[in-house]
Amino acid sequence: MRLSLLLSGAAALALSTAPAAAQTAPGAPGDTPTWVNAAKTGAGASYEAYVDGQYRDGGPTGDVSRVWFSIADGVLTETMYGLIHEAQIKQLRFAVVTEDGLSVEGTDTTHRTEYLHTDANGRPLSPAYRVLTTDKTGRYEIEKRIYTDPDGQALVVRTAIRALKGDVTPYLLLEPHMANTGVGDRGDVWNTEASAEGDLIVEAGAALHASEGDVHLSLETAKAFSAVSVGFVGVSDGLTDLGDGRLDNLYRTTGDQTGNIMLTGQLPTIREGETYEQDFVIGFGSNQRLARVAAWQTMETGLDEVLRRFNGEGEHVGWEDYIASLDQLPRLSEQSTDGGKLAHVSALMLKVLEDRTHAGALIASLSNPWGDTVDATNPSTGYKAVWPRDFYQVAMALLALGDTETPLAAFRYLPQVQVRADTPGNTGATGWFLQKTWVDGTIEWVGVQLDQTAMPIMLGWKLWKAGLVSDAEIARMYADMIKPAADFLVDGGTVGILWNDRTISPPWTQQERWEEQEGHSPSTTAAVIAGLVTAADIARATGDAASAARYQAAADDYESKIEARMFTTSGDWGDGRYFLRLSRNEDPNDKAPLGDNNGQHGAPEDRVVDGGFLELVRYGVRAPDAPSILASLPEYDDQSREDRFRVRYDINGVPAFRRYGNDGYGEQTDTGGNYGVGGEMHPGQRGRLWPFFTGERGHYELAATLHTPSADAQWTEAQLNGVRHTWVRGMESFANGGLLLPEQAWDGVGHPTAHDYQPGQGTNSATPLAWTHAEYIKLLRSLADRRVWDRYQPVEARYAR
C-alpha cells in the first residue's frame, strides 16, 4: 500500500507525510563537520555479477546495487551511494536516555561484530552483519542487522533494543554527509500515524530526508516515531537537545539553509526487561521521491527475503555463489591456522572494494584515514580511490583465489588511469600511470611512482600466462598500454601535468612506494626490472623483437647496478653493510639526508632502513641467499635500536614491522593525537606497525626455505609449518572482531591515544586495508603452491641464480 501511494504522485506523497512540527531549524551551518573512526569492523555491499565483463542491469543478479556501508565502534559509519567514494552518510547511531543519564552508542558502549551468514565451520559467506552494542554500565543493549538490497539502492538496518536495567528511551541519530561532504545538506522529517482519508488508507510510518544537489536519501520505517526533528549539529540537532534528557525542540525542516545536519527519531520508552524491535531502510536516489521508492520497494520485498537474495540462498545469485566460484579458496583455507575464516572474509572484502559502475576499479580501503579528525567541509576520497600499486596487490590476490573475472576486468580498466597525450591537462611525457585517481579516472594526485607503472605490465603478463588473456588481446594491450609503459620505464621523460614538471630518469623514481621520497629504491627497482622483463616477453610474442631487446637490456643494466646504487658498505648500523630504504643519488655511501616528511626531519639515508629489499627476492631479481640480502636482514630485524629508527617489534610473539625507521605517518607519541590533526604535520607523529609486512617477511622465509633443497621431506614440511605458524598465524593475529585487517597496528610507543589501543590492535588509520588482506591471501596461495605467487619465472631464471 505504501509503495502504491508513493508511485501515484505528489498528492498521495504529501498526504502520507504530514510534518510533525512547524518550525525551521536554526543555527545553520552548524559545527565544522568531520568524518568518523576509520577502524572498521565491518564493510559490505551486494555481490553483482558482470554482464560481458561490465556492470549492467539485467544480469544474473538483477539490477546493480551501488550502495556500500561500513561499521565502526558498533555503529553504522560511512555509507556510499553512486560511485564507491561518494559518501552520503557519516554515521547512524542511537542515543539512549536512561534513568540516570544520557548514553550515546559508540562512545558509551562496548561492541561486537558478527556475520549473519556462515558455513558449518563458522566461515563467513556474505558481508551481512549482526552488530551488538552494550552500555558500559549494563543498562541496555542494541542489536543491529545490516545489509544492502542487491536489487535496489537501499540499506537495511534492523534493530532490537533491550532494556536491561531500568526503563530506557532510544533516539535514532542519522548524520548525513551528502555528496561526500558534511556541508551543504538540507533536511526534512515526517511522521504519520495510521489514518483514513475517505477510501484511502494511510499507513503509519515515518521518513527522515536529506539531500544535496541531485542526491537524496530517505530513511523509512513502517512504525511512526514518537517524535522527529532535524537540526544543525552543535546548535539545534537532536543530540544537543537531549542534553537535558528530553527532545523538546522539534524542527521539521532546515528550510533554505544548508549545513552540517542531524536527523532524529524518538522511539517508544522500553520498560526494564522488555525488547523493542523496529526496522529501518535507507533509500537513495536522484530526487526525494526516488529515494523513498527505493526504500519502500525493499520493505515490500520483505527484509528476510532481501537478506536471502543478498546471501545468494536457494535459487538467488549472490555472495554464496561468488564464494563457491573461488576454486582455490578451499586449498588456501587449509594453509590457514584459523580454519579459513580470515581467508573467507578477505575474499569478501577484496570483492566489496570494487566500484559497481566501473568494472575492475579496485580501491585501497572503504575508509578515510583518521577520519574522526579529518575536516569534511570539502569532498575527500580518503583511501576510496585507485592506486595502481594497491590495485595490483588486490588483482593478484583475487587471481590467487581463483577469481578469473575480476582480475581480467581490472586489467582492462587500467588504460583509464594511464597518462596519454589526451589526458586532461597533460603537456608532458606519456605512458606512466597516475599516482591516485577516482574510480572514474578523475585525476587526484600526480606524483610519478615507477613501481605503479611496472605493475600493470606484470599483472598483464600473469593473466596472459594463466590463459585468461588471449594472444590477440595481449597484442592489443601491448600496443595500447604495455609498450608505452615499458618505454617510459626505459626512457623516462619530463612530466607535464598539474604541479608536476619533473624529469624522470629510470630507475630513479620521483616517489617510491611510500609516496614520500625521490631516489633509487630497492622495492621500486625490483618492480621496474620485473616489469621490463615481462614486457620483453610480451614484445617478443607480438613480433616486436627490437623493443624486446631494448627492454631486456634496460632491465639488465638496472639489475647490474642494484648494489652499487642502494647497498651501503659504510652505514651507521651493524657492520655497515645493508640495503638502504632509499638512496637519493648514485652513491649509497654519501650519507645524504632524506627529505623532511610527515613531521620528521630527514635523517641521513644510511640511518633509515626498511624491508623494501625483500621485494627483490619476491619478484625473482635476487635469490634469497644473495649476500646483499643476507647482510641486510640483521639490520632490518634489530630490536635494540632506538624507537625512532627501529623497524621490527615482536608483539605478543608475532614479528611486526614499521614501514621504515623515522616514519611519521601515524599517531603522535607526545599527545596521543591523530596523524595530521588540523591539516598540520606534528613532530611527535610516528608511523606504527603495518601487518602486511609480516606477510612480506613470510614470503621471504618461504622463498628461503624452498631455495634450499632437502632430501628430507619431513624437514622441508617442518620448515613450511614454521612459516605457517609464525607468519600466517602472525597476520591472523592482527584481525579485529569483524575479521578485518588494518593498515597499521599499535606498537605501544609513546602516549596512549583516546582509543586506548593495546599492542597489536589496529589503529584509526584505515581498516580494512585491501593490501593487507591481499598479502594474506597471497601468502596462503604461496604456501599451497610451494612457490611464491608473485615470483616471475623469466626474472628468476635470468637473475636469481
PDB file of N, CA and C in Angstrom, residues 360-365 383-397 407 410-411 413-419 431-439 441-460 481 485 489 511-515 527 615 619 770-771 774 778 790 792:
ATOM      1  N   GLY A 360      36.147  -3.528 -12.399  1.00  0.00           N
ATOM      2  CA  GLY A 360      37.583  -3.687 -12.242  1.00  0.00           C
ATOM      3  C   GLY A 360      38.270  -2.559 -11.509  1.00  0.00           C
ATOM      4  N   ALA A 361      37.545  -1.502 -11.136  1.00  0.00           N
ATOM      5  CA  ALA A 361      38.142  -0.386 -10.417  1.00  0.00           C
ATOM      6  C   ALA A 361      38.254  -0.771  -8.946  1.00  0.00           C
ATOM      7  N   LEU A 362      39.448  -1.123  -8.522  1.00  0.00           N
ATOM      8  CA  LEU A 362      39.713  -1.665  -7.193  1.00  0.00           C
ATOM      9  C   LEU A 362      40.341  -0.582  -6.324  1.00  0.00           C
ATOM     10  N   ILE A 363      39.747  -0.315  -5.162  1.00  0.00           N
ATOM     11  CA  ILE A 363      40.216   0.767  -4.305  1.00  0.00           C
ATOM     12  C   ILE A 363      41.070   0.217  -3.161  1.00  0.00           C
ATOM     13  N   ALA A 364      41.656   1.132  -2.384  1.00  0.00           N
ATOM     14  CA  ALA A 364      42.576   0.744  -1.321  1.00  0.00           C
ATOM     15  C   ALA A 364      41.874   0.414  -0.017  1.00  0.00           C
ATOM     16  N   SER A 365      40.807   1.133   0.330  1.00  0.00           N
ATOM     17  CA  SER A 365      40.083   0.889   1.577  1.00  0.00           C
ATOM     18  C   SER A 365      38.782   1.668   1.546  1.00  0.00           C
ATOM     19  N   TYR A 383      40.940   6.816   1.244  1.00  0.00           N
ATOM     20  CA  TYR A 383      41.516   5.656   0.561  1.00  0.00           C
ATOM     21  C   TYR A 383      40.529   5.015  -0.420  1.00  0.00           C
ATOM     22  N   LYS A 384      39.397   5.658  -0.643  1.00  0.00           N
ATOM     23  CA  LYS A 384      38.393   5.110  -1.571  1.00  0.00           C
ATOM     24  C   LYS A 384      38.742   5.545  -2.992  1.00  0.00           C
ATOM     25  N   ALA A 385      39.926   5.149  -3.428  1.00  0.00           N
ATOM     26  CA  ALA A 385      40.462   5.596  -4.706  1.00  0.00           C
ATOM     27  C   ALA A 385      41.395   4.530  -5.267  1.00  0.00           C
ATOM     28  N   VAL A 386      41.830   4.762  -6.506  1.00  0.00           N
ATOM     29  CA  VAL A 386      42.672   3.806  -7.215  1.00  0.00           C
ATOM     30  C   VAL A 386      44.127   4.247  -7.144  1.00  0.00           C
ATOM     31  N   TRP A 387      44.959   3.399  -6.552  1.00  0.00           N
ATOM     32  CA  TRP A 387      46.415   3.460  -6.668  1.00  0.00           C
ATOM     33  C   TRP A 387      46.825   2.207  -7.445  1.00  0.00           C
ATOM     34  N   PRO A 388      47.505   2.308  -8.582  1.00  0.00           N
ATOM     35  CA  PRO A 388      47.861   1.093  -9.328  1.00  0.00           C
ATOM     36  C   PRO A 388      48.642   0.063  -8.521  1.00  0.00           C
ATOM     37  N   ARG A 389      49.388   0.489  -7.506  1.00  0.00           N
ATOM     38  CA  ARG A 389      50.149  -0.459  -6.689  1.00  0.00           C
ATOM     39  C   ARG A 389      49.207  -1.298  -5.812  1.00  0.00           C
ATOM     40  N   ASP A 390      48.339  -0.647  -5.042  1.00  0.00           N
ATOM     41  CA  ASP A 390      47.366  -1.379  -4.235  1.00  0.00           C
ATOM     42  C   ASP A 390      46.452  -2.209  -5.135  1.00  0.00           C
ATOM     43  N   PHE A 391      46.094  -1.625  -6.257  1.00  0.00           N
ATOM     44  CA  PHE A 391      45.258  -2.265  -7.273  1.00  0.00           C
ATOM     45  C   PHE A 391      45.882  -3.596  -7.724  1.00  0.00           C
ATOM     46  N   TYR A 392      47.184  -3.556  -8.004  1.00  0.00           N
ATOM     47  CA  TYR A 392      47.899  -4.771  -8.409  1.00  0.00           C
ATOM     48  C   TYR A 392      47.818  -5.839  -7.327  1.00  0.00           C
ATOM     49  N   GLN A 393      48.043  -5.436  -6.060  1.00  0.00           N
ATOM     50  CA  GLN A 393      48.009  -6.418  -4.970  1.00  0.00           C
ATOM     51  C   GLN A 393      46.651  -7.112  -4.919  1.00  0.00           C
ATOM     52  N   VAL A 394      45.581  -6.335  -5.050  1.00  0.00           N
ATOM     53  CA  VAL A 394      44.231  -6.891  -4.964  1.00  0.00           C
ATOM     54  C   VAL A 394      43.946  -7.805  -6.151  1.00  0.00           C
ATOM     55  N   ALA A 395      44.274  -7.352  -7.355  1.00  0.00           N
ATOM     56  CA  ALA A 395      44.024  -8.180  -8.540  1.00  0.00           C
ATOM     57  C   ALA A 395      44.777  -9.496  -8.460  1.00  0.00           C
ATOM     58  N   MET A 396      46.026  -9.452  -7.994  1.00  0.00           N
ATOM     59  CA  MET A 396      46.813 -10.680  -7.863  1.00  0.00           C
ATOM     60  C   MET A 396      46.247 -11.607  -6.786  1.00  0.00           C
ATOM     61  N   ALA A 397      45.715 -11.035  -5.713  1.00  0.00           N
ATOM     62  CA  ALA A 397      45.119 -11.858  -4.665  1.00  0.00           C
ATOM     63  C   ALA A 397      43.824 -12.504  -5.158  1.00  0.00           C
ATOM     64  N   PRO A 407      40.070  -9.977 -11.935  1.00  0.00           N
ATOM     65  CA  PRO A 407      41.400  -9.527 -12.372  1.00  0.00           C
ATOM     66  C   PRO A 407      41.431  -9.146 -13.857  1.00  0.00           C
ATOM     67  N   ALA A 410      39.907  -5.837 -14.138  1.00  0.00           N
ATOM     68  CA  ALA A 410      40.870  -4.871 -13.613  1.00  0.00           C
ATOM     69  C   ALA A 410      41.923  -4.523 -14.662  1.00  0.00           C
ATOM     70  N   PHE A 411      42.448  -5.529 -15.328  1.00  0.00           N
ATOM     71  CA  PHE A 411      43.458  -5.299 -16.359  1.00  0.00           C
ATOM     72  C   PHE A 411      42.893  -4.420 -17.474  1.00  0.00           C
ATOM     73  N   TYR A 413      40.560  -2.304 -17.193  1.00  0.00           N
ATOM     74  CA  TYR A 413      40.269  -0.964 -16.657  1.00  0.00           C
ATOM     75  C   TYR A 413      41.494  -0.053 -16.690  1.00  0.00           C
ATOM     76  N   LEU A 414      42.684  -0.613 -16.576  1.00  0.00           N
ATOM     77  CA  LEU A 414      43.904   0.159 -16.327  1.00  0.00           C
ATOM     78  C   LEU A 414      44.201   1.277 -17.334  1.00  0.00           C
ATOM     79  N   PRO A 415      43.888   1.143 -18.624  1.00  0.00           N
ATOM     80  CA  PRO A 415      44.177   2.265 -19.529  1.00  0.00           C
ATOM     81  C   PRO A 415      43.520   3.580 -19.109  1.00  0.00           C
ATOM     82  N   GLN A 416      42.448   3.513 -18.314  1.00  0.00           N
ATOM     83  CA  GLN A 416      41.780   4.742 -17.867  1.00  0.00           C
ATOM     84  C   GLN A 416      42.660   5.586 -16.960  1.00  0.00           C
ATOM     85  N   VAL A 417      43.644   4.962 -16.308  1.00  0.00           N
ATOM     86  CA  VAL A 417      44.476   5.700 -15.348  1.00  0.00           C
ATOM     87  C   VAL A 417      45.923   5.804 -15.818  1.00  0.00           C
ATOM     88  N   GLN A 418      46.152   5.587 -17.107  1.00  0.00           N
ATOM     89  CA  GLN A 418      47.482   5.767 -17.695  1.00  0.00           C
ATOM     90  C   GLN A 418      47.538   7.123 -18.385  1.00  0.00           C
ATOM     91  N   VAL A 419      48.662   7.803 -18.255  1.00  0.00           N
ATOM     92  CA  VAL A 419      48.813   9.122 -18.856  1.00  0.00           C
ATOM     93  C   VAL A 419      49.037   8.983 -20.358  1.00  0.00           C
ATOM     94  N   GLY A 431      52.667   7.434 -20.917  1.00  0.00           N
ATOM     95  CA  GLY A 431      52.972   6.036 -20.656  1.00  0.00           C
ATOM     96  C   GLY A 431      52.961   5.653 -19.188  1.00  0.00           C
ATOM     97  N   TRP A 432      53.247   6.615 -18.301  1.00  0.00           N
ATOM     98  CA  TRP A 432      53.263   6.324 -16.868  1.00  0.00           C
ATOM     99  C   TRP A 432      51.843   6.330 -16.316  1.00  0.00           C
ATOM    100  N   PHE A 433      51.691   5.732 -15.132  1.00  0.00           N
ATOM    101  CA  PHE A 433      50.362   5.613 -14.525  1.00  0.00           C
ATOM    102  C   PHE A 433      50.192   6.637 -13.412  1.00  0.00           C
ATOM    103  N   LEU A 434      49.018   7.235 -13.373  1.00  0.00           N
ATOM    104  CA  LEU A 434      48.716   8.272 -12.396  1.00  0.00           C
ATOM    105  C   LEU A 434      48.831   7.734 -10.971  1.00  0.00           C
ATOM    106  N   GLN A 435      49.281   8.598 -10.075  1.00  0.00           N
ATOM    107  CA  GLN A 435      49.505   8.191  -8.690  1.00  0.00           C
ATOM    108  C   GLN A 435      48.213   7.775  -7.998  1.00  0.00           C
ATOM    109  N   LYS A 436      47.178   8.601  -8.087  1.00  0.00           N
ATOM    110  CA  LYS A 436      45.905   8.340  -7.414  1.00  0.00           C
ATOM    111  C   LYS A 436      44.787   8.972  -8.215  1.00  0.00           C
ATOM    112  N   THR A 437      43.733   8.206  -8.454  1.00  0.00           N
ATOM    113  CA  THR A 437      42.584   8.717  -9.197  1.00  0.00           C
ATOM    114  C   THR A 437      41.293   8.244  -8.554  1.00  0.00           C
ATOM    115  N   TRP A 438      40.210   8.932  -8.876  1.00  0.00           N
ATOM    116  CA  TRP A 438      38.890   8.411  -8.579  1.00  0.00           C
ATOM    117  C   TRP A 438      38.644   7.207  -9.486  1.00  0.00           C
ATOM    118  N   VAL A 439      37.622   6.424  -9.161  1.00  0.00           N
ATOM    119  CA  VAL A 439      37.360   5.231  -9.975  1.00  0.00           C
ATOM    120  C   VAL A 439      36.918   5.573 -11.391  1.00  0.00           C
ATOM    121  N   GLY A 441      38.408   7.750 -13.172  1.00  0.00           N
ATOM    122  CA  GLY A 441      39.595   8.258 -13.844  1.00  0.00           C
ATOM    123  C   GLY A 441      39.925   9.703 -13.539  1.00  0.00           C
ATOM    124  N   THR A 442      39.075  10.388 -12.791  1.00  0.00           N
ATOM    125  CA  THR A 442      39.365  11.774 -12.423  1.00  0.00           C
ATOM    126  C   THR A 442      40.686  11.845 -11.672  1.00  0.00           C
ATOM    127  N   ILE A 443      41.550  12.760 -12.083  1.00  0.00           N
ATOM    128  CA  ILE A 443      42.897  12.850 -11.530  1.00  0.00           C
ATOM    129  C   ILE A 443      42.866  13.481 -10.146  1.00  0.00           C
ATOM    130  N   GLU A 444      43.583  12.858  -9.196  1.00  0.00           N
ATOM    131  CA  GLU A 444      43.701  13.435  -7.865  1.00  0.00           C
ATOM    132  C   GLU A 444      45.159  13.763  -7.534  1.00  0.00           C
ATOM    133  N   TRP A 445      46.062  12.786  -7.596  1.00  0.00           N
ATOM    134  CA  TRP A 445      47.486  13.022  -7.303  1.00  0.00           C
ATOM    135  C   TRP A 445      48.316  12.617  -8.515  1.00  0.00           C
ATOM    136  N   VAL A 446      49.441  13.312  -8.733  1.00  0.00           N
ATOM    137  CA  VAL A 446      50.172  13.124  -9.992  1.00  0.00           C
ATOM    138  C   VAL A 446      51.672  12.883  -9.801  1.00  0.00           C
ATOM    139  N   GLY A 447      52.104  12.403  -8.638  1.00  0.00           N
ATOM    140  CA  GLY A 447      53.500  12.022  -8.492  1.00  0.00           C
ATOM    141  C   GLY A 447      53.810  10.781  -9.325  1.00  0.00           C
ATOM    142  N   VAL A 448      55.044  10.699  -9.813  1.00  0.00           N
ATOM    143  CA  VAL A 448      55.456   9.555 -10.626  1.00  0.00           C
ATOM    144  C   VAL A 448      56.106   8.511  -9.731  1.00  0.00           C
ATOM    145  N   GLN A 449      55.490   7.347  -9.672  1.00  0.00           N
ATOM    146  CA  GLN A 449      55.999   6.211  -8.906  1.00  0.00           C
ATOM    147  C   GLN A 449      56.211   5.062  -9.879  1.00  0.00           C
ATOM    148  N   LEU A 450      57.455   4.751 -10.161  1.00  0.00           N
ATOM    149  CA  LEU A 450      57.740   3.815 -11.239  1.00  0.00           C
ATOM    150  C   LEU A 450      57.221   2.412 -10.989  1.00  0.00           C
ATOM    151  N   ASP A 451      57.095   2.007  -9.719  1.00  0.00           N
ATOM    152  CA  ASP A 451      56.520   0.683  -9.486  1.00  0.00           C
ATOM    153  C   ASP A 451      55.074   0.630  -9.957  1.00  0.00           C
ATOM    154  N   GLN A 452      54.370   1.755  -9.866  1.00  0.00           N
ATOM    155  CA  GLN A 452      52.979   1.790 -10.322  1.00  0.00           C
ATOM    156  C   GLN A 452      52.870   1.760 -11.840  1.00  0.00           C
ATOM    157  N   THR A 453      53.953   2.041 -12.526  1.00  0.00           N
ATOM    158  CA  THR A 453      53.965   1.893 -13.985  1.00  0.00           C
ATOM    159  C   THR A 453      54.380   0.487 -14.387  1.00  0.00           C
ATOM    160  N   ALA A 454      55.175  -0.164 -13.551  1.00  0.00           N
ATOM    161  CA  ALA A 454      55.607  -1.531 -13.860  1.00  0.00           C
ATOM    162  C   ALA A 454      54.530  -2.565 -13.555  1.00  0.00           C
ATOM    163  N   MET A 455      53.783  -2.371 -12.484  1.00  0.00           N
ATOM    164  CA  MET A 455      52.866  -3.419 -12.016  1.00  0.00           C
ATOM    165  C   MET A 455      51.729  -3.748 -12.981  1.00  0.00           C
ATOM    166  N   PRO A 456      51.174  -2.773 -13.717  1.00  0.00           N
ATOM    167  CA  PRO A 456      50.182  -3.153 -14.733  1.00  0.00           C
ATOM    168  C   PRO A 456      50.745  -4.102 -15.796  1.00  0.00           C
ATOM    169  N   ILE A 457      52.019  -3.922 -16.134  1.00  0.00           N
ATOM    170  CA  ILE A 457      52.653  -4.850 -17.084  1.00  0.00           C
ATOM    171  C   ILE A 457      52.743  -6.238 -16.464  1.00  0.00           C
ATOM    172  N   MET A 458      53.170  -6.292 -15.215  1.00  0.00           N
ATOM    173  CA  MET A 458      53.326  -7.572 -14.522  1.00  0.00           C
ATOM    174  C   MET A 458      51.988  -8.299 -14.413  1.00  0.00           C
ATOM    175  N   LEU A 459      50.935  -7.567 -14.081  1.00  0.00           N
ATOM    176  CA  LEU A 459      49.606  -8.179 -13.994  1.00  0.00           C
ATOM    177  C   LEU A 459      49.175  -8.732 -15.345  1.00  0.00           C
ATOM    178  N   GLY A 460      49.409  -7.959 -16.407  1.00  0.00           N
ATOM    179  CA  GLY A 460      49.038  -8.433 -17.736  1.00  0.00           C
ATOM    180  C   GLY A 460      49.755  -9.712 -18.116  1.00  0.00           C
ATOM    181  N   MET A 481      48.777  -0.109 -24.189  1.00  0.00           N
ATOM    182  CA  MET A 481      49.109   0.225 -22.805  1.00  0.00           C
ATOM    183  C   MET A 481      50.503  -0.230 -22.379  1.00  0.00           C
ATOM    184  N   ALA A 485      54.043   2.042 -21.420  1.00  0.00           N
ATOM    185  CA  ALA A 485      54.535   1.956 -20.042  1.00  0.00           C
ATOM    186  C   ALA A 485      55.987   1.498 -20.009  1.00  0.00           C
ATOM    187  N   LEU A 489      59.541   3.272 -18.699  1.00  0.00           N
ATOM    188  CA  LEU A 489      60.469   2.664 -17.743  1.00  0.00           C
ATOM    189  C   LEU A 489      61.903   2.640 -18.266  1.00  0.00           C
ATOM    190  N   GLN A 511      58.877   9.254  -6.638  1.00  0.00           N
ATOM    191  CA  GLN A 511      58.375   8.762  -5.353  1.00  0.00           C
ATOM    192  C   GLN A 511      58.494   7.248  -5.337  1.00  0.00           C
ATOM    193  N   GLU A 512      58.899   6.707  -4.157  1.00  0.00           N
ATOM    194  CA  GLU A 512      58.879   5.253  -4.029  1.00  0.00           C
ATOM    195  C   GLU A 512      57.535   4.828  -3.461  1.00  0.00           C
ATOM    196  N   ARG A 513      57.433   3.579  -3.006  1.00  0.00           N
ATOM    197  CA  ARG A 513      56.103   3.053  -2.710  1.00  0.00           C
ATOM    198  C   ARG A 513      55.430   3.724  -1.528  1.00  0.00           C
ATOM    199  N   TRP A 514      56.156   4.505  -0.730  1.00  0.00           N
ATOM    200  CA  TRP A 514      55.522   5.240   0.364  1.00  0.00           C
ATOM    201  C   TRP A 514      55.209   6.679  -0.017  1.00  0.00           C
ATOM    202  N   GLU A 515      55.396   7.012  -1.286  1.00  0.00           N
ATOM    203  CA  GLU A 515      54.876   8.255  -1.872  1.00  0.00           C
ATOM    204  C   GLU A 515      55.494   9.515  -1.250  1.00  0.00           C
ATOM    205  N   ALA A 527      60.392  -3.882  -8.919  1.00  0.00           N
ATOM    206  CA  ALA A 527      59.200  -3.896  -9.775  1.00  0.00           C
ATOM    207  C   ALA A 527      59.537  -3.448 -11.192  1.00  0.00           C
ATOM    208  N   GLU A 615      61.526  -7.258  -1.693  1.00  0.00           N
ATOM    209  CA  GLU A 615      60.821  -7.328  -2.973  1.00  0.00           C
ATOM    210  C   GLU A 615      61.739  -7.816  -4.091  1.00  0.00           C
ATOM    211  N   TYR A 619      60.091 -10.948  -6.437  1.00  0.00           N
ATOM    212  CA  TYR A 619      59.885 -10.947  -7.888  1.00  0.00           C
ATOM    213  C   TYR A 619      60.904 -11.783  -8.650  1.00  0.00           C
ATOM    214  N   ALA A 770      42.916  -3.092   1.802  1.00  0.00           N
ATOM    215  CA  ALA A 770      42.901  -4.129   0.761  1.00  0.00           C
ATOM    216  C   ALA A 770      44.268  -4.794   0.629  1.00  0.00           C
ATOM    217  N   TRP A 771      45.328  -4.016   0.697  1.00  0.00           N
ATOM    218  CA  TRP A 771      46.683  -4.557   0.533  1.00  0.00           C
ATOM    219  C   TRP A 771      46.969  -5.605   1.601  1.00  0.00           C
ATOM    220  N   ALA A 774      45.076  -8.680   0.807  1.00  0.00           N
ATOM    221  CA  ALA A 774      45.671  -9.286  -0.383  1.00  0.00           C
ATOM    222  C   ALA A 774      46.961 -10.027  -0.040  1.00  0.00           C
ATOM    223  N   LYS A 778      47.765 -13.975  -0.671  1.00  0.00           N
ATOM    224  CA  LYS A 778      48.900 -14.394  -1.496  1.00  0.00           C
ATOM    225  C   LYS A 778      49.859 -15.291  -0.715  1.00  0.00           C
ATOM    226  N   ASP A 790      53.971 -14.198  -6.350  1.00  0.00           N
ATOM    227  CA  ASP A 790      54.383 -13.018  -7.116  1.00  0.00           C
ATOM    228  C   ASP A 790      55.738 -13.181  -7.796  1.00  0.00           C
ATOM    229  N   TYR A 792      58.263 -14.073 -10.705  1.00  0.00           N
ATOM    230  CA  TYR A 792      58.126 -14.086 -12.168  1.00  0.00           C
ATOM    231  C   TYR A 792      59.222 -14.956 -12.760  1.00  0.00           C
TER     232      TYR A 792
END
